[in-house]
Coordinates of C-alpha atoms in Angstrom, one line a residue:
Chain A
X1 CA 19.1 26.7 -9.5
X2 CA 18.2 23.3 -10.9
X3 CA 20.7 22.3 -13.6
X4 CA 20.8 19.2 -15.8
X5 CA 23.9 18.4 -17.7
X6 CA 24.3 16.0 -20.6
X7 CA 21.3 13.8 -19.7
X8 CA 21.1 10.6 -21.6
X9 CA 18.4 8.0 -21.0
X10 CA 17.7 4.8 -22.8
X11 CA 14.8 2.2 -22.4
X12 CA 14.5 -1.0 -24.4
X13 CA 17.3 0.1 -26.8
X14 CA 15.5 3.3 -27.7
X15 CA 17.2 6.6 -26.9
X16 CA 14.7 8.6 -25.0
X17 CA 16.8 11.5 -23.8
X18 CA 19.9 12.6 -25.8
X19 CA 21.9 15.1 -23.9
X20 CA 19.8 17.8 -22.3
X21 CA 21.6 20.7 -20.7
X22 CA 19.3 23.2 -19.1
X23 CA 19.1 25.6 -16.1
X24 CA 15.8 26.2 -14.4
X25 CA 16.3 29.3 -12.3
X26 CA 14.2 29.8 -9.1
X27 CA 11.3 32.1 -8.9
X28 CA 10.2 31.4 -12.5
X29 CA 7.4 29.5 -14.0
X30 CA 9.0 27.0 -16.5
X31 CA 7.0 25.2 -19.1
X32 CA 8.1 22.2 -21.1
X33 CA 6.3 21.5 -24.4
X34 CA 6.8 19.0 -27.1
X35 CA 5.0 16.3 -29.2
X36 CA 4.0 12.9 -27.7
X37 CA 6.9 10.6 -27.0
X38 CA 9.5 13.4 -27.1
X39 CA 10.7 12.4 -23.6
X40 CA 9.1 15.2 -21.6
X41 CA 7.8 13.0 -18.9
X42 CA 11.0 10.9 -18.7
X43 CA 12.9 14.1 -18.4
X44 CA 10.7 15.2 -15.6
X45 CA 11.2 11.9 -13.8
X46 CA 15.0 12.3 -14.2
X47 CA 15.2 15.9 -12.9
X48 CA 12.9 15.1 -10.0
X49 CA 15.3 12.5 -8.8
X50 CA 13.0 9.5 -9.5
X51 CA 14.8 8.1 -12.5
X52 CA 18.5 7.8 -12.7
X53 CA 19.8 8.6 -16.1
X54 CA 22.3 6.5 -17.9
X55 CA 24.6 9.5 -18.2
X56 CA 24.6 13.0 -17.0
X57 CA 24.0 14.9 -13.8
X58 CA 21.1 16.7 -12.1
X59 CA 22.0 19.2 -9.4
X60 CA 19.8 21.3 -7.1
X61 CA 21.9 24.3 -6.1
X62 CA 25.0 22.4 -7.0
X63 CA 24.1 19.2 -5.1
X64 CA 23.6 15.9 -6.9
X65 CA 19.9 15.0 -6.6
X66 CA 20.6 11.3 -6.7
X67 CA 22.9 11.5 -3.7
X68 CA 20.3 13.4 -1.6
X69 CA 18.2 11.7 1.1
X70 CA 14.9 10.9 -0.4
X71 CA 12.9 11.9 2.6
X72 CA 14.7 15.2 2.9
X73 CA 14.2 15.9 -0.8
X74 CA 10.5 15.2 -0.4
X75 CA 10.2 18.1 2.1
X76 CA 10.9 20.6 -0.6
X77 CA 10.2 18.9 -3.9
X78 CA 6.6 17.9 -4.9
X79 CA 5.3 16.3 -8.1
X80 CA 1.7 16.3 -9.3
X81 CA 1.1 13.8 -12.1
X82 CA -1.8 13.4 -14.4
X83 CA -4.1 11.4 -12.2
X84 CA -2.9 9.1 -9.4
X85 CA -4.9 5.9 -9.4
X86 CA -6.2 5.5 -5.8
X87 CA -8.7 2.7 -5.3
X88 CA -9.0 2.6 -1.6
X89 CA -11.6 4.3 0.6
X90 CA -9.9 7.3 2.1
X91 CA -11.3 10.7 3.1
X92 CA -10.2 13.8 1.3
X93 CA -8.4 15.0 4.5
X94 CA -6.5 11.7 4.7
X95 CA -5.3 12.1 1.1
X96 CA -4.2 15.7 1.6
X97 CA -2.4 14.8 4.9
X98 CA -0.2 12.5 2.9
X99 CA 1.5 15.6 1.6
X100 CA 2.6 16.3 5.2
X101 CA 4.1 12.8 5.6
X102 CA 7.7 13.9 4.9
X103 CA 7.3 16.5 7.7
X104 CA 6.0 14.5 10.7
X105 CA 7.0 11.3 12.4
X106 CA 3.9 9.3 13.4
X107 CA 1.2 11.7 14.5
X108 CA 0.4 14.9 12.5
X109 CA 0.5 18.1 14.6
X110 CA -2.0 20.9 14.7
X111 CA 0.3 22.8 12.2
X112 CA 0.0 20.0 9.7
X113 CA -3.8 20.0 10.0
X114 CA -3.9 23.7 9.6
X115 CA -1.7 23.5 6.4
X116 CA -4.0 20.8 5.0
X117 CA -7.0 23.0 5.5
X118 CA -5.3 26.0 3.9
X119 CA -4.0 23.9 1.0
X120 CA -7.5 22.6 0.3
X121 CA -8.8 26.2 0.3
X122 CA -6.1 27.2 -2.2
X123 CA -7.1 24.3 -4.5
X124 CA -10.7 25.5 -4.3
X125 CA -11.7 22.3 -2.4
X126 CA -12.3 23.7 1.1
X127 CA -15.8 22.2 1.5
X128 CA -14.7 18.7 0.6
X129 CA -12.5 18.0 3.6
X130 CA -14.8 15.3 5.0
X131 CA -15.8 13.8 1.7
X132 CA -14.9 10.3 0.6
X133 CA -12.2 10.6 -2.1
X134 CA -13.6 7.8 -4.2
X135 CA -17.0 9.5 -4.6
X136 CA -15.4 12.6 -6.2
X137 CA -15.4 13.4 -9.9
X138 CA -12.1 13.2 -11.8
X139 CA -11.5 16.9 -11.7
X140 CA -12.3 17.1 -8.0
X141 CA -9.9 14.2 -7.3
X142 CA -7.1 16.0 -9.2
X143 CA -7.7 19.2 -7.2
X144 CA -7.4 17.1 -4.0
X145 CA -4.1 15.8 -5.3
X146 CA -3.1 19.4 -6.0
X147 CA -3.9 20.3 -2.4
X148 CA -1.8 17.3 -1.3
X149 CA 1.2 18.5 -3.3
X150 CA 0.7 22.1 -2.1
X151 CA 0.7 20.9 1.5
X152 CA 3.9 19.0 0.9
X153 CA 5.9 22.2 0.1
X154 CA 3.8 24.7 2.0
X155 CA 6.3 26.1 4.3
X156 CA 9.1 28.5 3.3
X157 CA 12.5 26.8 3.6
X158 CA 16.1 28.0 3.6
X159 CA 16.6 26.1 0.4
X160 CA 14.6 26.4 -2.8
X161 CA 11.3 24.6 -3.1
X162 CA 10.3 22.8 -6.3
X163 CA 6.9 22.1 -7.8
X164 CA 6.7 19.9 -10.9
X165 CA 3.5 19.4 -12.8
X166 CA 3.4 16.5 -15.2
X167 CA 0.5 17.1 -17.5
X168 CA -1.4 17.8 -14.3
X169 CA -4.2 19.9 -15.7
X170 CA -5.3 17.5 -18.5
X171 CA -8.5 16.4 -16.6
X172 CA -9.5 19.8 -15.4
X173 CA -12.2 22.1 -16.8
X174 CA -11.0 25.5 -18.1
X175 CA -11.7 27.4 -14.9
X176 CA -9.8 25.0 -12.8
X177 CA -6.9 24.7 -15.3
X178 CA -6.5 28.5 -15.0
X179 CA -7.0 28.4 -11.2
X180 CA -4.3 25.6 -10.8
X181 CA -1.8 27.4 -13.0
X182 CA -2.5 30.7 -11.2
X183 CA -1.8 29.2 -7.9
X184 CA 1.4 27.6 -9.3
X185 CA 2.5 31.0 -10.7
X186 CA 1.9 32.7 -7.4
X187 CA 4.1 30.1 -5.8
X188 CA 6.8 30.8 -8.4
X189 CA 6.7 34.5 -7.3
X190 CA 7.4 33.3 -3.7
X191 CA 10.6 31.8 -5.0
X192 CA 9.4 28.2 -5.8
X193 CA 10.9 26.7 -9.0
X194 CA 7.8 25.6 -10.9
X195 CA 8.2 23.3 -13.9
X196 CA 5.1 22.3 -15.8
X197 CA 4.6 20.0 -18.7
X198 CA 1.7 21.4 -20.7
X199 CA 0.0 20.6 -23.9
X200 CA -1.9 23.8 -24.6
X201 CA 0.6 26.3 -26.3
X202 CA -1.6 29.3 -25.5
X203 CA -1.7 28.5 -21.8
X204 CA 2.1 27.8 -22.0
X205 CA 2.7 31.3 -23.4
X206 CA 0.4 33.1 -21.0
X207 CA 1.8 31.4 -17.9
X208 CA 5.4 30.4 -18.7
X209 CA 8.2 32.8 -18.0
X210 CA 10.4 30.4 -19.9
X211 CA 9.4 27.7 -22.4
X212 CA 11.5 24.7 -23.1
X213 CA 10.7 23.1 -26.5
X214 CA 11.6 19.4 -26.8
X215 CA 11.7 17.0 -29.7
X216 CA 13.1 13.5 -30.0
X217 CA 14.8 13.6 -26.6
X218 CA 16.6 16.8 -27.3
X219 CA 16.1 20.5 -26.4
X220 CA 15.2 22.5 -29.5
X221 CA 14.8 25.9 -27.9
X222 CA 14.6 27.4 -24.5
X223 CA 12.8 30.7 -25.0
X224 CA 12.6 33.6 -22.5
X225 CA 10.7 36.0 -24.7
X226 CA 7.4 35.6 -26.6
X227 CA 9.0 37.1 -29.7
X228 CA 11.2 34.0 -29.9
X229 CA 8.2 31.8 -30.4
X230 CA 7.8 31.8 -34.1
X231 CA 5.8 29.8 -36.7
X232 CA 9.0 28.2 -37.8
X233 CA 9.8 26.9 -34.3
X234 CA 6.3 25.5 -33.9
X235 CA 6.6 23.9 -37.4
X236 CA 9.9 22.4 -36.4
X237 CA 8.8 21.0 -33.1
X238 CA 5.2 20.0 -33.7
X239 CA 5.1 19.7 -37.5
X240 CA 2.0 21.9 -37.5
X241 CA 1.3 25.2 -39.4
X242 CA 0.0 27.9 -37.1
X243 CA -0.6 31.6 -37.2
X244 CA 0.7 33.6 -34.3
X245 CA -1.3 36.7 -33.5
X246 CA 0.8 39.2 -31.5
X247 CA -1.0 41.4 -29.0
X248 CA 0.0 44.4 -27.1
X249 CA 3.2 44.9 -25.0
X250 CA 3.4 42.4 -22.1
X251 CA 0.6 40.3 -23.4
X252 CA 1.0 36.7 -24.6
X253 CA 0.5 36.1 -28.3
X254 CA -2.3 33.9 -29.4
X255 CA -1.7 30.9 -31.6
X256 CA -4.4 29.8 -34.1
X257 CA -4.3 26.5 -35.9
Chain B
X1 CA -20.5 7.5 7.8
X2 CA -18.3 10.2 9.1
X3 CA -14.9 9.1 10.2
X4 CA -14.9 11.4 13.2
X5 CA -17.6 9.4 14.9
X6 CA -15.4 6.3 14.8
X7 CA -13.1 7.0 17.7
X8 CA -15.0 4.5 19.8
X9 CA -14.6 1.9 17.2
X10 CA -11.3 0.4 18.5
X11 CA -12.4 0.1 22.2
X12 CA -15.7 -1.4 21.0
X13 CA -13.8 -4.0 19.0
X14 CA -11.7 -4.7 22.1
X15 CA -14.8 -5.3 24.2
X16 CA -16.4 -7.5 21.6
X17 CA -13.2 -9.6 21.4
X18 CA -13.2 -10.1 25.1
X19 CA -16.8 -11.2 25.1
X20 CA -16.2 -13.5 22.2
X21 CA -13.2 -15.1 23.9
X22 CA -15.2 -15.7 27.1
X23 CA -18.1 -17.3 25.1
X24 CA -15.7 -19.4 23.0
X25 CA -14.0 -20.7 26.2
X26 CA -17.4 -21.4 27.9
X27 CA -19.0 -23.4 25.1
X28 CA -17.8 -26.7 23.7
X29 CA -18.0 -30.4 24.1
X30 CA -17.9 -29.6 27.9
X31 CA -19.3 -26.3 29.1
X32 CA -17.1 -24.3 31.5
X33 CA -18.6 -21.8 33.9
X34 CA -16.8 -18.4 34.5
X35 CA -16.2 -19.3 38.2
X36 CA -14.4 -22.5 37.0
X37 CA -12.3 -20.5 34.6
X38 CA -11.2 -18.2 37.5
X39 CA -10.5 -21.0 40.0
X40 CA -8.6 -22.9 37.3
X41 CA -6.4 -19.9 36.6
X42 CA -5.9 -19.4 40.4
X43 CA -4.8 -23.1 40.8
X44 CA -2.6 -22.8 37.8
X45 CA -0.7 -19.8 39.0
X46 CA -0.4 -21.2 42.5
X47 CA 1.2 -24.2 40.9
X48 CA -1.6 -26.6 42.0
X49 CA -3.2 -29.3 39.9
X50 CA -6.6 -28.6 38.4
X51 CA -9.3 -29.4 40.9
X52 CA -11.8 -30.9 38.4
X53 CA -12.0 -32.2 34.9
X54 CA -13.5 -28.9 33.9
X55 CA -10.6 -27.0 35.2
X56 CA -8.2 -29.3 33.4
X57 CA -10.1 -29.0 30.1
X58 CA -10.1 -25.2 30.5
X59 CA -6.4 -24.8 31.2
X60 CA -4.9 -27.5 29.0
X61 CA -7.2 -27.6 26.0
X62 CA -9.8 -24.8 25.7
X63 CA -7.8 -21.8 26.7
X64 CA -4.7 -22.4 24.5
X65 CA -6.9 -23.3 21.6
X66 CA -9.1 -20.2 21.8
X67 CA -6.0 -18.0 22.4
X68 CA -4.1 -19.5 19.5
X69 CA -7.1 -19.0 17.4
X70 CA -7.3 -15.3 18.4
X71 CA -3.7 -14.6 17.6
X72 CA -3.8 -16.6 14.3
X73 CA -6.9 -14.5 13.3
X74 CA -5.0 -11.3 14.1
X75 CA -2.0 -12.5 12.1
X76 CA -4.0 -13.4 9.0
X77 CA -5.9 -10.1 9.1
X78 CA -2.8 -8.1 9.6
X79 CA -1.1 -9.9 6.7
X80 CA -4.2 -9.1 4.6
X81 CA -3.9 -5.4 5.2
X82 CA -0.2 -5.4 4.4
X83 CA -0.6 -7.4 1.2
X84 CA -3.6 -5.4 -0.1
X85 CA -1.6 -2.2 0.6
X86 CA 1.5 -3.6 -1.1
X87 CA -0.4 -4.8 -4.2
X88 CA -2.6 -1.7 -4.2
X89 CA -5.6 -4.0 -4.7
X90 CA -8.3 -4.3 -2.0
X91 CA -9.2 -7.9 -3.1
X92 CA -5.8 -9.5 -2.6
X93 CA -5.3 -12.5 -0.3
X94 CA -2.3 -13.0 2.0
X95 CA -1.7 -16.4 0.3
X96 CA -1.3 -14.8 -3.1
X97 CA 2.5 -14.6 -3.0
X98 CA 2.7 -18.4 -2.6
X99 CA 3.2 -18.5 1.1
X100 CA 0.3 -20.7 2.3
X101 CA 0.3 -23.1 -0.7
X102 CA 4.1 -23.5 -0.2
X103 CA 3.6 -24.2 3.4
X104 CA 0.8 -26.7 2.6
X105 CA 3.2 -28.5 0.3
X106 CA 5.9 -28.6 2.9
X107 CA 3.5 -30.1 5.4
X108 CA 2.1 -32.7 3.0
X109 CA 5.6 -34.0 2.3
X110 CA 6.1 -34.7 6.0
X111 CA 2.7 -36.4 6.3
X112 CA 3.5 -38.8 3.5
X113 CA 7.1 -39.4 4.6
X114 CA 6.2 -40.0 8.2
X115 CA 4.3 -43.2 7.3
X116 CA 7.7 -44.9 7.1
X117 CA 8.7 -43.6 10.5
X118 CA 8.4 -45.6 13.7
X119 CA 5.5 -44.6 16.0
X120 CA 7.7 -42.5 18.4
X121 CA 9.3 -40.7 15.5
X122 CA 5.9 -40.1 14.0
X123 CA 4.7 -38.1 17.0
X124 CA 7.9 -36.2 16.9
X125 CA 7.4 -35.5 13.2
X126 CA 3.8 -34.2 13.7
X127 CA 4.8 -31.8 16.5
X128 CA 8.0 -30.4 15.1
X129 CA 8.6 -31.5 11.5
X130 CA 5.3 -30.4 10.1
X131 CA 5.5 -26.8 11.4
X132 CA 9.2 -26.7 10.4
X133 CA 8.6 -27.9 6.8
X134 CA 5.5 -25.8 6.4
X135 CA 7.5 -22.8 7.5
X136 CA 10.3 -23.7 5.0
X137 CA 7.8 -24.4 2.3
X138 CA 6.2 -21.0 2.8
X139 CA 9.5 -19.2 2.8
X140 CA 10.8 -21.0 -0.3
X141 CA 7.6 -20.4 -2.3
X142 CA 7.5 -16.8 -1.4
X143 CA 11.2 -16.3 -2.2
X144 CA 10.7 -18.0 -5.5
X145 CA 7.8 -15.7 -6.4
X146 CA 9.7 -12.7 -5.4
X147 CA 12.9 -13.7 -7.3
X148 CA 11.1 -14.6 -10.5
X149 CA 9.0 -11.5 -10.4
X150 CA 12.1 -9.4 -10.1
X151 CA 13.5 -7.7 -13.2
X152 CA 16.7 -5.6 -13.4
X153 CA 16.2 -3.4 -10.4
X154 CA 12.7 -3.4 -9.2
X155 CA 9.8 -5.8 -8.5
X156 CA 6.7 -4.9 -10.4
X157 CA 3.5 -5.6 -8.6
X158 CA 1.8 -7.1 -11.7
X159 CA 4.5 -9.6 -12.3
X160 CA 4.5 -10.5 -8.6
X161 CA 0.7 -11.2 -8.9
X162 CA 1.1 -13.3 -12.0
X163 CA 4.2 -15.3 -10.8
X164 CA 2.3 -15.8 -7.6
X165 CA -0.5 -17.5 -9.5
X166 CA 2.0 -19.8 -11.3
X167 CA 3.9 -20.8 -8.1
X168 CA 0.7 -21.4 -6.3
X169 CA -0.4 -23.7 -9.0
X170 CA 2.8 -25.7 -8.8
X171 CA 2.6 -25.9 -5.0
X172 CA -1.0 -27.0 -5.2
X173 CA -0.3 -29.7 -7.7
X174 CA 2.6 -30.8 -5.5
X175 CA 0.3 -31.1 -2.6
X176 CA -2.2 -32.9 -4.8
X177 CA 0.4 -35.4 -5.9
X178 CA 1.4 -36.0 -2.2
X179 CA -2.2 -36.8 -1.3
X180 CA -2.5 -39.0 -4.4
X181 CA 0.5 -41.2 -3.4
X182 CA -0.5 -41.1 0.3
X183 CA -2.2 -43.8 2.2
X184 CA -5.7 -43.2 3.6
X185 CA -4.8 -41.8 7.1
X186 CA -2.1 -39.6 5.7
X187 CA -4.3 -38.3 2.9
X188 CA -6.8 -37.4 5.6
X189 CA -4.1 -35.6 7.5
X190 CA -3.2 -33.6 4.4
X191 CA -6.8 -32.7 3.7
X192 CA -7.5 -31.7 7.3
X193 CA -4.3 -29.6 7.4
X194 CA -5.2 -27.9 4.1
X195 CA -8.6 -26.9 5.6
X196 CA -7.1 -25.6 8.8
X197 CA -7.7 -26.8 12.3
X198 CA -7.0 -25.7 15.9
X199 CA -7.7 -29.2 17.3
X200 CA -4.0 -29.7 18.2
X201 CA -3.4 -26.3 19.8
X202 CA -0.7 -26.0 22.5
X203 CA 0.5 -23.2 24.7
X204 CA 3.9 -23.2 22.9
X205 CA 2.1 -22.5 19.6
X206 CA 0.2 -19.7 21.1
X207 CA 3.2 -18.1 22.6
X208 CA 5.2 -18.3 19.3
X209 CA 2.3 -17.0 17.1
X210 CA 1.4 -14.3 19.7
X211 CA 4.9 -13.0 19.9
X212 CA 5.2 -12.9 16.1
X213 CA 1.9 -11.1 15.8
X214 CA 2.8 -8.4 18.4
X215 CA 6.3 -7.8 17.1
X216 CA 5.1 -7.5 13.5
X217 CA 2.2 -5.4 14.4
X218 CA 4.4 -2.8 16.1
X219 CA 6.8 -3.0 13.2
X220 CA 4.1 -2.6 10.6
X221 CA 2.5 0.3 12.5
X222 CA 5.8 2.2 12.1
X223 CA 5.3 1.8 8.3
X224 CA 1.7 2.9 8.3
X225 CA 2.5 6.3 6.8
X226 CA 4.6 4.8 4.0
X227 CA 2.0 2.1 3.4
X228 CA -0.6 4.8 3.0
X229 CA 1.5 6.7 0.6
X230 CA 2.0 3.5 -1.4
X231 CA -1.8 3.5 -2.0
X232 CA -1.3 6.5 -4.3
X233 CA 1.1 4.4 -6.5
X234 CA 4.8 3.6 -6.4
X235 CA 5.8 6.8 -8.1
X236 CA 3.7 9.1 -6.0
X237 CA 5.0 7.4 -2.8
X238 CA 8.5 7.8 -4.0
X239 CA 7.9 11.5 -4.6
X240 CA 6.7 11.6 -1.0
X241 CA 10.1 10.4 0.1
X242 CA 9.3 6.7 0.5
X243 CA 12.0 4.2 -0.6
X244 CA 9.5 1.9 -2.3
X245 CA 11.8 -0.9 -3.1
X246 CA 12.9 -1.2 0.5
X247 CA 9.3 -0.9 1.7
X248 CA 8.1 -3.7 -0.6
X249 CA 10.9 -6.0 0.5
X250 CA 10.2 -5.4 4.1
X251 CA 6.5 -6.0 3.8
X252 CA 7.1 -9.2 1.8
X253 CA 9.4 -10.4 4.6
X254 CA 7.0 -9.5 7.3
X255 CA 4.1 -11.2 5.5
X256 CA 6.1 -14.3 4.8
X257 CA 7.1 -14.7 8.4
X258 CA 3.5 -14.1 9.6
X259 CA 1.7 -16.4 7.2
X260 CA 4.4 -19.1 7.5
X261 CA 4.2 -19.2 11.3
X262 CA 0.4 -19.1 11.4
X263 CA 0.0 -21.7 8.7
X264 CA 2.7 -23.9 10.2
X265 CA 0.7 -24.7 13.3
X266 CA -2.9 -24.7 12.1
X267 CA -2.9 -25.2 8.4
X268 CA -4.4 -23.1 5.6
X269 CA -7.2 -20.9 6.6
X270 CA -8.7 -18.8 3.8
X271 CA -10.7 -15.6 3.6
X272 CA -9.9 -14.1 7.0
X273 CA -7.1 -12.1 5.5
X274 CA -9.3 -11.0 2.7
X275 CA -12.5 -10.3 4.4
X276 CA -11.5 -8.6 7.6
X277 CA -9.5 -5.7 6.1
X278 CA -12.1 -5.3 3.4
X279 CA -15.0 -5.0 5.8
X280 CA -13.1 -2.6 8.0
X281 CA -12.0 -0.4 5.0
X282 CA -15.7 0.2 4.3
X283 CA -16.3 1.3 7.9
X284 CA -13.2 3.2 9.0
X285 CA -11.4 3.8 5.7
X286 CA -7.9 2.8 4.6
X287 CA -5.6 4.8 6.9
X288 CA -3.3 2.1 8.0
X289 CA -2.8 3.7 11.4
X290 CA -6.4 2.9 12.2
X291 CA -6.7 -0.1 10.0
X292 CA -3.9 -2.2 11.3
X293 CA -5.0 -2.3 15.0
X294 CA -8.7 -2.7 14.0
X295 CA -7.8 -5.6 11.7
X296 CA -6.0 -7.4 14.4
X297 CA -8.9 -7.2 16.8
X298 CA -11.5 -8.0 14.1
X299 CA -9.5 -10.9 12.7
X300 CA -9.3 -12.4 16.2
X301 CA -13.0 -12.0 16.7
X302 CA -13.9 -13.6 13.4
X303 CA -11.6 -16.6 13.7
X304 CA -12.6 -17.3 17.3
X305 CA -16.2 -17.3 16.3
X306 CA -15.6 -19.5 13.3
X307 CA -13.6 -22.0 15.4
X308 CA -16.4 -22.1 18.1
X309 CA -18.7 -22.9 15.2
X310 CA -16.4 -25.6 14.0
X311 CA -16.4 -27.2 17.4
X312 CA -20.2 -26.9 18.1
X313 CA -21.9 -27.5 14.8
X314 CA -21.3 -31.2 14.6
X315 CA -20.3 -31.8 18.2
X316 CA -18.7 -33.9 19.4
X317 CA -17.1 -34.2 16.0
X318 CA -15.3 -31.2 14.5
X319 CA -15.4 -29.4 11.2
X320 CA -12.1 -28.0 9.9
X321 CA -12.3 -24.3 10.6
X322 CA -11.2 -23.4 7.1
X323 CA -14.5 -24.8 5.8
X324 CA -16.4 -22.5 8.1
X325 CA -14.4 -19.4 7.1
X326 CA -14.9 -20.1 3.4
X327 CA -18.6 -20.9 3.6
X328 CA -19.3 -17.8 5.6
X329 CA -16.6 -15.7 4.1
X330 CA -17.2 -16.1 0.4
X331 CA -20.9 -14.9 0.3
X332 CA -20.2 -12.0 2.7
X333 CA -17.3 -11.0 0.5
X334 CA -19.5 -11.0 -2.6
X335 CA -22.2 -9.0 -0.9
X336 CA -19.6 -6.4 0.2
X337 CA -18.2 -6.2 -3.3
X338 CA -21.6 -5.6 -4.8
X339 CA -22.4 -2.9 -2.3
X340 CA -19.1 -1.1 -2.5
X341 CA -17.9 0.7 -5.6
X342 CA -14.6 -1.1 -5.6
X343 CA -15.8 -3.7 -8.1
X344 CA -16.2 -1.0 -10.7
X345 CA -13.3 1.2 -9.7
X346 CA -10.8 -1.6 -8.8
X347 CA -11.7 -3.6 -12.0
X348 CA -9.8 -1.4 -14.3
X349 CA -6.8 -1.7 -12.1
X350 CA -6.8 -5.4 -11.3

């Protein structure tokens, strides 16, 4: 269980996070949504252990994340951001192998190489192994980064693994958005705690087991059930009028602007 | 080019370096034949005096000079790789953090002050005080850049670059002022030193620079994984378990030591640290595990060639080697930039 308690964060005198208490249970696909500047990305940096909050605690299975060994943490927690800016000539294989860095000392073993190949396959980039990273399109680059992140937390561990997606699908076409989210959901079914910041509310509802609504650095709602997503909630969080079309049992509703 | 075909690249560079060294030793104001090199070495290790003037030139002048040149080249190239990785910018120079201009200022102060020294003291000043002050100048300038660029908890790369430009400008004007108030011969010393020269190479200088280069190479190679991860960005590297603040600090320290030591003995030599890593990135990519050793070898080759040119072109007079590296280096660099896509891609970043 990943738990945050009373998270406060300030930057330049502006209160960005104002007391967020939330539990992310393992084996679920969690989605965080909210308007621009509501603190989603800052919150992700805080609970991933990258940014120390002014106040409050983040615990992974009861252990304070800011007291953990960074290298150890990296063996079971991976983060995919929007689009890492890489300007140096590297092969796709070399980029994906970076995901294995927390796991080997100096020389990657055959196991690491096998995992990289598998991860590329899973990101639908199997044929790109030998390619120059800089020659790829934006979407292809992002899929390589996804493979890198998959390789990082590939192996089953005794402790929970975590995968965080920070607006990771923004540059992908529809097919690969779905494909990436499908792989992430499959991982959540293997027990990985997946937490994704998404913009598309319909994707959020069809993939998210739980959806966290944020506004102005606070948690507005943490829903478990599609029935809890109402027009009033959307109006409150995004200040937008929508119609919600409910479908059959077990199917995500569709939101129309 | 496929990277898999490049496993012969390092041995190839090694052979090329060996041939370059032999050629550089052989040619000069006096030519030395290979059999003279061997017999000179034999006499030296047997504790005998050199049998001929050629043997003496070889063991006392040519060999230390060529070897110092080789290790200096390797240090500069190594430093280039580290700095480019640290700043995540493939067109960064080792001198950017103020190290070489600070060292130049330190040296120029000694050149001007030493005019009031007695002749004996002057020799002493040139052998010990110049390297010492250059080293101190390099350290102080880099420390200044690093401290000023630091805010609250972390050092941002952009502010490091900008503060570096400012501190470089101050150090350069300091050096300029020193040459302005200097008398003719000292001003000439300052100019020569600013352009880099191996004319005063000694064995001691070679051993010090060589030891520094090897120790730092081994140390840097241990960071190759972390340096690679840093290419993705500080945040991504951090998510991969890299303590980025610690890494940045360490790389800065390594770089300062390397550049200060290299600059202290031979003066400021530009472009080697910029061009060598850049050319190699185009051929073997940016994986530091391959790039670091390849850069050391290629840096040696390039600088030894440049110094041989410096000795031969206007023989028996000498051209400062820095002039050669810049004249050859700048156009090559521009051609490389035009041909690679880094100019477009890196532009948004720089």
